[in-house]
C-alpha cells in the first residue's frame, strides 16, 4: 500500500507538471464538447435550390415563397430554362432544381375545381446526389412542403364545409424522451462518452510506453515494485482524471450549456462509468504492452479510436449497419457506453434496463486487463 | 565468498542469429571492484541485464548474492543496485524527488542511508530542486549513483557509468567508487575506456561476447611477453605504413602521438636496424623508446591472437 501511495504521488506530480498534457486532458475535451455537437447536426439547413419557373403565376410565386420561408432552402437562382438550372448543379451552386411547368396555376385551379378526376399537376425535382444525405433530406423536405402547399390549395378551393370525398390518414407523431427533437440531446452524451474513452485509452497507453521509451522502466524493473503495484499506479490516476473530465463535461457543458439534465440515477451512471473506464484503461495498458515507442502506441490507439468513432452508433445507428459491421460494433466497448449514456441521461433507465450492458462491460474490463497483465513482463 | 558467479552464460538475439554473450564464466568476490572491459557491442550490457534479472539467459547459470538470477529474481531485485548505461531516472522530477521516490519504493528513507550517499549528495545539494533532466551529464551520473545506492545494496552494477562524462567527472566518479568499496559494497562496473581498467582490482577483457582474459590489471600487463616500443617521426601517417613494410615488425598500432610496435625478433640491434630503415625512407626526427604496455596494448594483442 505504501509503495502504491508513492507511485501515485509520483504519477500525479508528473502529470500536473506536464504543461503540454494538462490542457489536453482538461481543456481540449471541454472545448470539443462545446463545438462538436453544434457541428454534428443532422438537420440540414441552407440547401441551395434553383427554381425553373415556366409559369410565372401568383400560384407559382406562392409556392416559391413557401419554400424559401421554410428556412431549409436558400434560393440560389431563379431561371427560365432547365439547362441554365442544370448548369447551377454542375457548378455546385445548387443542390436541388424544382421545375414548375407552364400552366401550373391554370391546371391546378381547373383540375382541383373539377373536384375529383385529377391526376394532379406535375412538378419536377432534380437532386444533386453527390452528398447523399443532403440530397435525401432536401428532396424529403421539398416533398413535404409541396404536399403542405397542395393541402392549402385544396382548402382554398373546397369552399363549402362538406365531407372530404377521399378518406385520408393523417399521421401525427410525438417524440418521446426528446420532444423537441433537439439533436444536441442525442449527440452530447455520445460525444462525451467518446472523449472519456480517448483520455483513458490514449493517456494510459502513452504514459506507460513513455517509461519504456525514456528507459525509466529499466530502473523501476530492478526494484521490488510488484507488477500489480506498477499497473495500479498507472491506471488509477487516469481513472480518476477520466471521472473528473466526465463530470466537467456532464455538468459543466451538458447541463449548463446545453441544458441536458440527466433523468436517471447519477449513482448508476457513475458506477457504469467506473467499470467502463477500467475496461478502456485496460485497452490502453494492453496497447502499451505490445509497443515500444510512443509513436507505435499512438498509431495503434488511433486505429482503434477511428473504429470506435465510426462504429459505435455515435453518428450512424447500429441497427442499420450490415451484419458484419454490426458484429464489429458489439466488440467495441464504446458502443455500450454510448447506449447506456443515452439511456440513463435521456430516458432515465434503471439498473434493470442496463443489466446486460453492465455485465458485458465487466467482461470487457476483466478480459482486457487480464490480457494486458498477462502480457506485461518485467523481464525480457 | 563470491558475490557474483557466472557459469557458461549465453545470450542470443534475433532467434539465435546474433550471439551477444558466448559461454561467459567469471566470478566477483565480496567487496571487490571488478571491471568488465570491452568495446561497444562486446556484450557488456547483456551480461549486466542478465545479472540484474532483466534478461533471461539462453544457457548457463548465474547467481547474485547466492541467489539464482532466474528463480530468485525477486530477492535479487531487493538487494542490488543497478545503474543502467542510459540515464533512467525521471527527468521531470527534481533531484530530491527522484531520490525520495527510489528510497520509498525500497521501503527505506533518504535519512536512513544518508551516510552512504553523503559524499556524493553534497555535490548535488545545490541543485536539489532542479529537474533531473536539466542537470549536466556528470551531475546526472552522480544522481543515478545516489539512487542506485539509496537502499544500501550489497552489490552495485554500474553499466558504463563514465561514458559521455568529462575527464574530471570521470576521475571523481572513480574516487567515489573506491570510497564505496571501503564500505564493503561489491561493485561490478563496465567501461569501454581501457585507461580506467587499472582502477579496478580485477578485470575481465571481453570482445564479441567472449571473455579473453580475467586477472588483475598488473598481471594482465605482466603477461605481455614481448618488448614494446613507441615510435614517432614527423610524418606519422606514412610512418605507420612504412613500419608495416619493414618486414621486421610483428605488430604496429597507432596510439595517439606514438605508434606502438613489437618486433618479430626480440633482440637489441633491431632498434638500430629499424631506425636505419626509416631514415632511408626519409623520416625525420625519429624517436624510438621502450615502454611498458598498457591494458589497451594487451587488449589489442589478445584480439590479434
CSV table of C-alpha atoms in Angstrom, one decimal, chain A residues 10-362:
chain,number,residue,atom,x,y,z
A,10,UNK,CA,4.9,10.4,-8.4
A,11,UNK,CA,2.4,9.9,-11.2
A,12,UNK,CA,0.3,12.9,-10.3
A,13,UNK,CA,3.3,15.0,-9.9
A,14,UNK,CA,4.4,14.1,-13.4
A,15,UNK,CA,1.0,14.6,-14.9
A,16,UNK,CA,0.5,18.0,-13.4
A,17,UNK,CA,4.0,19.1,-14.3
A,18,UNK,CA,3.5,18.3,-18.0
A,19,UNK,CA,2.5,21.7,-19.4
A,20,UNK,CA,1.6,20.2,-22.8
A,21,UNK,CA,-0.5,17.4,-21.4
A,22,UNK,CA,-2.6,19.3,-18.9
A,23,UNK,CA,-4.7,21.4,-21.3
A,24,UNK,CA,-5.0,18.3,-23.4
A,25,UNK,CA,-6.6,16.5,-20.5
A,26,UNK,CA,-8.9,19.1,-19.2
A,27,UNK,CA,-9.4,22.0,-21.6
A,28,UNK,CA,-9.5,20.3,-25.0
A,29,UNK,CA,-12.3,17.8,-24.2
A,30,UNK,CA,-14.5,20.6,-22.9
A,31,UNK,CA,-13.8,22.7,-26.0
A,32,UNK,CA,-14.6,19.8,-28.2
A,33,UNK,CA,-17.8,19.1,-26.3
A,34,UNK,CA,-18.8,22.8,-26.8
A,35,UNK,CA,-18.0,22.8,-30.5
A,36,UNK,CA,-18.7,19.3,-31.9
A,37,UNK,CA,-22.4,18.9,-31.0
A,38,UNK,CA,-23.1,22.1,-32.9
A,39,UNK,CA,-21.3,20.8,-35.9
A,40,UNK,CA,-22.5,17.3,-35.8
A,41,UNK,CA,-26.1,18.2,-36.6
A,42,UNK,CA,-28.3,16.1,-38.8
A,43,UNK,CA,-30.7,18.8,-39.5
A,44,UNK,CA,-29.7,20.2,-42.9
A,45,UNK,CA,-30.2,23.8,-43.5
A,46,UNK,CA,-29.2,26.1,-46.3
A,47,UNK,CA,-29.9,23.7,-49.1
A,48,UNK,CA,-29.4,25.7,-52.3
A,49,UNK,CA,-32.3,25.4,-54.6
A,50,UNK,CA,-32.6,26.7,-58.2
A,51,UNK,CA,-36.2,27.1,-59.4
A,52,UNK,CA,-37.2,27.0,-63.0
A,53,UNK,CA,-40.5,28.8,-63.3
A,54,UNK,CA,-42.2,28.4,-66.6
A,55,UNK,CA,-45.5,29.6,-65.2
A,56,UNK,CA,-44.8,33.0,-63.5
A,57,UNK,CA,-48.2,32.9,-61.9
A,58,UNK,CA,-49.3,34.0,-58.4
A,59,UNK,CA,-49.6,30.3,-57.5
A,60,UNK,CA,-46.0,29.5,-58.5
A,61,UNK,CA,-44.8,32.6,-56.6
A,62,UNK,CA,-46.7,31.4,-53.6
A,63,UNK,CA,-45.1,28.0,-53.8
A,64,UNK,CA,-41.7,29.6,-54.1
A,65,UNK,CA,-42.1,31.9,-51.2
A,66,UNK,CA,-43.4,28.9,-49.1
A,67,UNK,CA,-40.2,27.0,-50.0
A,68,UNK,CA,-37.8,29.8,-49.1
A,69,UNK,CA,-39.7,30.7,-46.0
A,70,UNK,CA,-39.3,27.2,-44.6
A,71,UNK,CA,-35.8,28.0,-43.5
A,72,UNK,CA,-34.3,24.9,-45.0
A,73,UNK,CA,-33.9,26.3,-48.5
A,74,UNK,CA,-31.9,29.1,-49.9
A,75,UNK,CA,-32.9,30.3,-53.3
A,76,UNK,CA,-29.8,30.1,-55.3
A,77,UNK,CA,-31.1,31.1,-58.6
A,78,UNK,CA,-34.4,31.8,-60.4
A,79,UNK,CA,-34.1,30.9,-64.1
A,80,UNK,CA,-36.3,30.3,-67.1
A,81,UNK,CA,-34.8,27.3,-68.7
A,82,UNK,CA,-33.8,23.9,-67.3
A,83,UNK,CA,-30.4,23.9,-68.9
A,84,UNK,CA,-29.4,27.1,-67.0
A,85,UNK,CA,-30.6,25.4,-63.8
A,86,UNK,CA,-28.6,22.3,-64.6
A,87,UNK,CA,-25.6,24.5,-65.1
A,88,UNK,CA,-26.0,25.6,-61.4
A,89,UNK,CA,-25.9,22.0,-60.3
A,90,UNK,CA,-22.8,21.3,-62.4
A,91,UNK,CA,-21.0,24.3,-60.9
A,92,UNK,CA,-22.1,23.2,-57.4
A,93,UNK,CA,-24.2,26.4,-56.9
A,94,UNK,CA,-27.4,24.4,-56.4
A,95,UNK,CA,-28.3,21.1,-54.7
A,96,UNK,CA,-31.8,20.9,-56.0
A,97,UNK,CA,-33.8,22.0,-59.0
A,98,UNK,CA,-37.5,22.5,-58.9
A,99,UNK,CA,-39.2,22.9,-62.2
A,100,UNK,CA,-42.6,24.4,-62.3
A,101,UNK,CA,-44.3,23.7,-65.6
A,102,UNK,CA,-46.1,26.1,-67.8
A,103,UNK,CA,-49.8,26.4,-67.0
A,104,UNK,CA,-49.2,25.3,-63.4
A,105,UNK,CA,-51.8,27.7,-62.0
A,106,UNK,CA,-54.3,27.1,-64.7
A,107,UNK,CA,-54.2,23.3,-64.4
A,108,UNK,CA,-54.2,23.4,-60.7
A,109,UNK,CA,-57.3,25.5,-60.4
A,110,UNK,CA,-59.2,23.8,-63.1
A,111,UNK,CA,-58.5,20.3,-62.0
A,112,UNK,CA,-58.9,20.9,-58.4
A,113,UNK,CA,-62.1,22.8,-59.2
A,114,UNK,CA,-63.3,19.8,-61.1
A,115,UNK,CA,-63.2,18.1,-57.8
A,116,UNK,CA,-62.0,14.6,-58.3
A,117,UNK,CA,-60.8,13.2,-61.5
A,118,UNK,CA,-57.4,14.8,-61.1
A,119,UNK,CA,-54.1,13.1,-61.8
A,120,UNK,CA,-52.6,16.2,-60.2
A,121,UNK,CA,-50.2,18.7,-61.5
A,122,UNK,CA,-46.7,17.6,-62.2
A,123,UNK,CA,-43.7,19.3,-60.6
A,124,UNK,CA,-40.3,18.1,-61.5
A,125,UNK,CA,-37.5,17.9,-58.9
A,126,UNK,CA,-33.9,17.1,-59.8
A,127,UNK,CA,-31.4,16.4,-57.0
A,128,UNK,CA,-27.6,16.6,-56.9
A,129,UNK,CA,-26.9,13.3,-55.1
A,130,UNK,CA,-23.1,13.7,-54.6
A,131,UNK,CA,-23.8,14.5,-51.0
A,132,UNK,CA,-26.3,11.7,-50.4
A,133,UNK,CA,-27.6,12.9,-47.0
A,134,UNK,CA,-28.2,16.4,-48.2
A,135,UNK,CA,-29.9,15.2,-51.4
A,136,UNK,CA,-32.1,12.8,-49.5
A,137,UNK,CA,-33.2,15.1,-46.8
A,138,UNK,CA,-33.5,18.0,-49.3
A,139,UNK,CA,-35.9,16.2,-51.5
A,140,UNK,CA,-37.8,14.9,-48.5
A,141,UNK,CA,-38.2,18.4,-47.1
A,142,UNK,CA,-39.3,19.7,-50.5
A,143,UNK,CA,-41.9,17.0,-50.9
A,144,UNK,CA,-43.3,17.8,-47.5
A,145,UNK,CA,-43.5,21.5,-48.4
A,146,UNK,CA,-45.2,20.8,-51.7
A,147,UNK,CA,-47.7,18.4,-50.0
A,148,UNK,CA,-48.5,21.1,-47.5
A,149,UNK,CA,-48.9,23.6,-50.2
A,150,UNK,CA,-51.2,21.2,-52.0
A,151,UNK,CA,-53.3,20.8,-48.9
A,152,UNK,CA,-53.5,24.6,-48.6
A,153,UNK,CA,-54.7,24.9,-52.2
A,154,UNK,CA,-57.3,22.2,-51.6
A,155,UNK,CA,-58.6,24.0,-48.6
A,156,UNK,CA,-58.9,27.2,-50.5
A,157,UNK,CA,-61.0,25.6,-53.2
A,158,UNK,CA,-63.1,23.3,-51.1
A,159,UNK,CA,-65.1,26.3,-50.1
A,160,UNK,CA,-68.0,24.5,-48.6
A,161,UNK,CA,-67.8,22.7,-45.4
A,162,UNK,CA,-68.5,19.4,-47.0
A,163,UNK,CA,-67.3,15.9,-46.4
A,164,UNK,CA,-64.0,15.1,-47.8
A,165,UNK,CA,-64.7,12.6,-50.5
A,166,UNK,CA,-61.4,11.0,-50.1
A,167,UNK,CA,-60.7,9.5,-46.7
A,168,UNK,CA,-57.1,10.2,-45.8
A,169,UNK,CA,-54.9,9.1,-43.0
A,170,UNK,CA,-53.2,11.8,-41.2
A,171,UNK,CA,-50.1,10.9,-39.2
A,172,UNK,CA,-49.2,12.8,-36.1
A,173,UNK,CA,-46.2,11.7,-34.1
A,174,UNK,CA,-44.8,12.7,-30.7
A,175,UNK,CA,-41.2,12.5,-29.9
A,176,UNK,CA,-40.6,10.7,-26.6
A,177,UNK,CA,-37.5,11.4,-24.4
A,178,UNK,CA,-36.6,14.3,-26.7
A,179,UNK,CA,-39.8,16.1,-27.5
A,180,UNK,CA,-38.3,19.0,-29.4
A,181,UNK,CA,-36.1,16.6,-31.5
A,182,UNK,CA,-33.1,18.6,-30.3
A,183,UNK,CA,-30.2,17.0,-31.9
A,184,UNK,CA,-27.8,18.0,-29.2
A,185,UNK,CA,-29.6,16.0,-26.6
A,186,UNK,CA,-28.6,13.0,-28.6
A,187,UNK,CA,-25.1,14.0,-29.5
A,188,UNK,CA,-23.7,15.5,-26.3
A,189,UNK,CA,-23.9,12.3,-24.2
A,190,UNK,CA,-22.4,10.3,-27.1
A,191,UNK,CA,-19.5,12.7,-27.7
A,192,UNK,CA,-18.8,12.9,-24.0
A,193,UNK,CA,-18.5,9.1,-23.9
A,194,UNK,CA,-16.1,9.2,-26.8
A,195,UNK,CA,-13.9,11.9,-25.2
A,196,UNK,CA,-13.7,10.0,-22.0
A,197,UNK,CA,-12.6,6.9,-24.0
A,198,UNK,CA,-9.9,8.9,-25.7
A,199,UNK,CA,-8.5,10.2,-22.5
A,200,UNK,CA,-8.5,6.7,-20.9
A,201,UNK,CA,-7.0,4.7,-23.8
A,202,UNK,CA,-4.5,7.3,-25.2
A,203,UNK,CA,-3.1,8.7,-22.0
A,204,UNK,CA,-2.8,5.4,-20.3
A,205,UNK,CA,-1.0,3.7,-23.2
A,206,UNK,CA,1.3,6.7,-23.9
A,207,UNK,CA,2.2,7.1,-20.2
A,208,UNK,CA,3.4,3.5,-19.9
A,209,UNK,CA,5.2,3.4,-23.2
A,210,UNK,CA,6.9,6.7,-22.3
A,211,UNK,CA,8.6,4.9,-19.4
A,212,UNK,CA,9.8,2.3,-21.8
A,213,UNK,CA,11.0,4.8,-24.4
A,214,UNK,CA,12.8,7.1,-21.9
A,215,UNK,CA,14.3,4.0,-20.2
A,216,UNK,CA,12.9,4.7,-16.7
A,217,UNK,CA,11.1,1.3,-16.7
A,218,UNK,CA,14.6,-0.3,-16.6
A,219,UNK,CA,15.3,1.3,-13.3
A,220,UNK,CA,11.8,0.5,-12.0
A,221,UNK,CA,12.1,-3.1,-13.0
A,222,UNK,CA,15.1,-3.8,-10.8
A,223,UNK,CA,13.2,-2.6,-7.7
A,224,UNK,CA,10.9,-4.7,-5.5
A,225,UNK,CA,7.8,-2.9,-7.0
A,226,UNK,CA,5.3,-5.6,-7.8
A,227,UNK,CA,3.6,-5.9,-11.2
A,228,UNK,CA,0.2,-5.1,-9.8
A,229,UNK,CA,1.5,-2.1,-7.9
A,230,UNK,CA,3.1,-0.6,-11.0
A,231,UNK,CA,0.0,-1.3,-13.1
A,232,UNK,CA,-2.4,0.2,-10.5
A,233,UNK,CA,-0.1,3.1,-10.2
A,234,UNK,CA,-0.6,3.8,-13.9
A,235,UNK,CA,-4.3,3.0,-14.1
A,236,UNK,CA,-5.7,4.9,-11.0
A,237,UNK,CA,-4.5,8.4,-11.9
A,238,UNK,CA,-6.2,8.2,-15.3
A,239,UNK,CA,-9.3,6.5,-13.9
A,240,UNK,CA,-9.6,9.5,-11.6
A,241,UNK,CA,-8.9,12.0,-14.3
A,242,UNK,CA,-11.5,10.3,-16.5
A,243,UNK,CA,-14.1,10.7,-13.9
A,244,UNK,CA,-13.2,14.4,-13.3
A,245,UNK,CA,-13.4,15.1,-17.1
A,246,UNK,CA,-16.7,13.3,-17.4
A,247,UNK,CA,-18.1,15.3,-14.5
A,248,UNK,CA,-17.0,18.5,-16.0
A,249,UNK,CA,-18.5,17.5,-19.4
A,250,UNK,CA,-21.8,16.3,-18.0
A,251,UNK,CA,-22.5,19.1,-15.6
A,252,UNK,CA,-20.3,21.9,-16.9
A,253,UNK,CA,-21.2,21.6,-20.5
A,254,UNK,CA,-24.1,19.2,-20.8
A,255,UNK,CA,-26.2,20.8,-18.0
A,256,UNK,CA,-25.1,24.5,-18.1
A,257,UNK,CA,-24.6,25.0,-21.8
A,258,UNK,CA,-27.0,22.5,-23.4
A,259,UNK,CA,-29.5,22.2,-20.6
A,260,UNK,CA,-29.3,18.4,-20.5
A,261,UNK,CA,-30.3,17.3,-17.1
A,262,UNK,CA,-29.7,13.6,-16.5
A,263,UNK,CA,-33.0,11.9,-15.9
A,264,UNK,CA,-31.7,8.7,-14.5
A,265,UNK,CA,-29.8,7.8,-11.3
A,266,UNK,CA,-26.5,9.6,-11.2
A,267,UNK,CA,-25.0,6.9,-9.0
A,268,UNK,CA,-25.9,4.3,-11.6
A,269,UNK,CA,-24.3,6.4,-14.3
A,270,UNK,CA,-21.1,6.8,-12.4
A,271,UNK,CA,-21.0,3.2,-11.4
A,272,UNK,CA,-21.1,2.3,-15.1
A,273,UNK,CA,-18.5,4.9,-15.9
A,274,UNK,CA,-16.2,3.4,-13.3
A,275,UNK,CA,-16.4,0.0,-14.8
A,276,UNK,CA,-16.2,1.4,-18.3
A,277,UNK,CA,-13.0,3.4,-17.5
A,278,UNK,CA,-11.4,0.2,-16.1
A,279,UNK,CA,-12.1,-1.5,-19.4
A,280,UNK,CA,-10.8,1.4,-21.5
A,281,UNK,CA,-7.7,1.8,-19.4
A,282,UNK,CA,-7.2,-1.9,-19.8
A,283,UNK,CA,-7.2,-1.4,-23.6
A,284,UNK,CA,-4.5,1.3,-23.2
A,285,UNK,CA,-2.5,-0.9,-21.0
A,286,UNK,CA,-2.8,-3.7,-23.5
A,287,UNK,CA,-1.6,-1.5,-26.3
A,288,UNK,CA,1.4,-0.4,-24.2
A,289,UNK,CA,2.5,-4.0,-23.6
A,290,UNK,CA,2.7,-4.6,-27.4
A,291,UNK,CA,4.6,-1.4,-28.3
A,292,UNK,CA,8.0,0.0,-27.6
A,293,UNK,CA,7.7,3.7,-28.6
A,294,UNK,CA,5.1,6.4,-28.1
A,295,UNK,CA,4.8,6.6,-31.9
A,296,UNK,CA,3.7,3.0,-32.2
A,297,UNK,CA,1.3,3.3,-29.3
A,298,UNK,CA,-0.2,6.4,-30.8
A,299,UNK,CA,-0.8,4.8,-34.2
A,300,UNK,CA,-2.4,1.7,-32.7
A,301,UNK,CA,-4.6,3.7,-30.3
A,302,UNK,CA,-5.6,5.9,-33.2
A,303,UNK,CA,-6.6,3.0,-35.3
A,304,UNK,CA,-8.9,1.7,-32.5
A,305,UNK,CA,-10.3,5.2,-32.0
A,306,UNK,CA,-11.3,5.5,-35.6
A,307,UNK,CA,-13.2,2.3,-35.4
A,308,UNK,CA,-14.8,3.4,-32.2
A,309,UNK,CA,-15.8,6.7,-33.5
A,310,UNK,CA,-17.4,5.4,-36.7
A,311,UNK,CA,-18.7,2.1,-35.5
A,312,UNK,CA,-20.3,2.7,-32.1
A,313,UNK,CA,-23.5,4.2,-33.1
A,314,UNK,CA,-22.5,7.8,-32.3
A,315,UNK,CA,-23.2,9.1,-35.8
A,316,UNK,CA,-25.0,6.3,-37.6
A,317,UNK,CA,-27.5,3.9,-36.0
A,318,UNK,CA,-26.0,0.5,-35.4
A,319,UNK,CA,-29.2,-1.3,-36.4
A,320,UNK,CA,-28.9,0.0,-39.9
A,321,UNK,CA,-25.4,-1.5,-40.4
A,322,UNK,CA,-24.7,-4.6,-42.4
A,323,UNK,CA,-24.5,-7.8,-40.3
A,324,UNK,CA,-20.6,-7.9,-40.3
A,325,UNK,CA,-20.4,-4.3,-39.2
A,326,UNK,CA,-23.0,-5.0,-36.5
A,327,UNK,CA,-20.8,-7.8,-35.2
A,328,UNK,CA,-17.8,-5.4,-35.0
A,329,UNK,CA,-19.8,-2.8,-33.1
A,330,UNK,CA,-20.6,-5.4,-30.5
A,331,UNK,CA,-16.9,-5.8,-29.8
A,332,UNK,CA,-16.4,-2.1,-29.1
A,333,UNK,CA,-16.9,-1.1,-25.5
A,334,UNK,CA,-17.7,2.4,-26.7
A,335,UNK,CA,-21.0,1.1,-28.2
A,336,UNK,CA,-22.3,0.0,-24.9
A,337,UNK,CA,-21.2,3.2,-23.1
A,338,UNK,CA,-22.9,5.5,-25.6
A,339,UNK,CA,-26.0,3.4,-25.4
A,340,UNK,CA,-26.0,3.5,-21.6
A,341,UNK,CA,-25.3,7.2,-21.5
A,342,UNK,CA,-28.3,7.9,-23.7
A,343,UNK,CA,-30.5,5.5,-21.8
A,344,UNK,CA,-29.7,6.9,-18.4
A,345,UNK,CA,-29.3,10.6,-19.3
A,346,UNK,CA,-32.2,10.9,-21.7
A,347,UNK,CA,-34.5,8.1,-20.8
A,348,UNK,CA,-33.9,7.7,-17.1
A,349,UNK,CA,-33.3,4.0,-17.4
A,350,UNK,CA,-32.7,2.0,-14.3
A,351,UNK,CA,-30.4,-0.8,-13.4
A,352,UNK,CA,-32.8,-3.5,-14.6
A,353,UNK,CA,-32.7,-1.9,-18.1
A,354,UNK,CA,-28.9,-1.8,-18.4
A,355,UNK,CA,-28.2,-5.1,-16.6
A,356,UNK,CA,-26.8,-6.7,-19.8
A,357,UNK,CA,-24.7,-3.7,-20.6
A,358,UNK,CA,-23.2,-3.8,-17.1
A,359,UNK,CA,-22.4,-7.5,-17.4
A,360,UNK,CA,-20.8,-7.1,-20.9
A,361,UNK,CA,-18.7,-4.2,-19.6
A,362,UNK,CA,-17.4,-6.2,-16.7
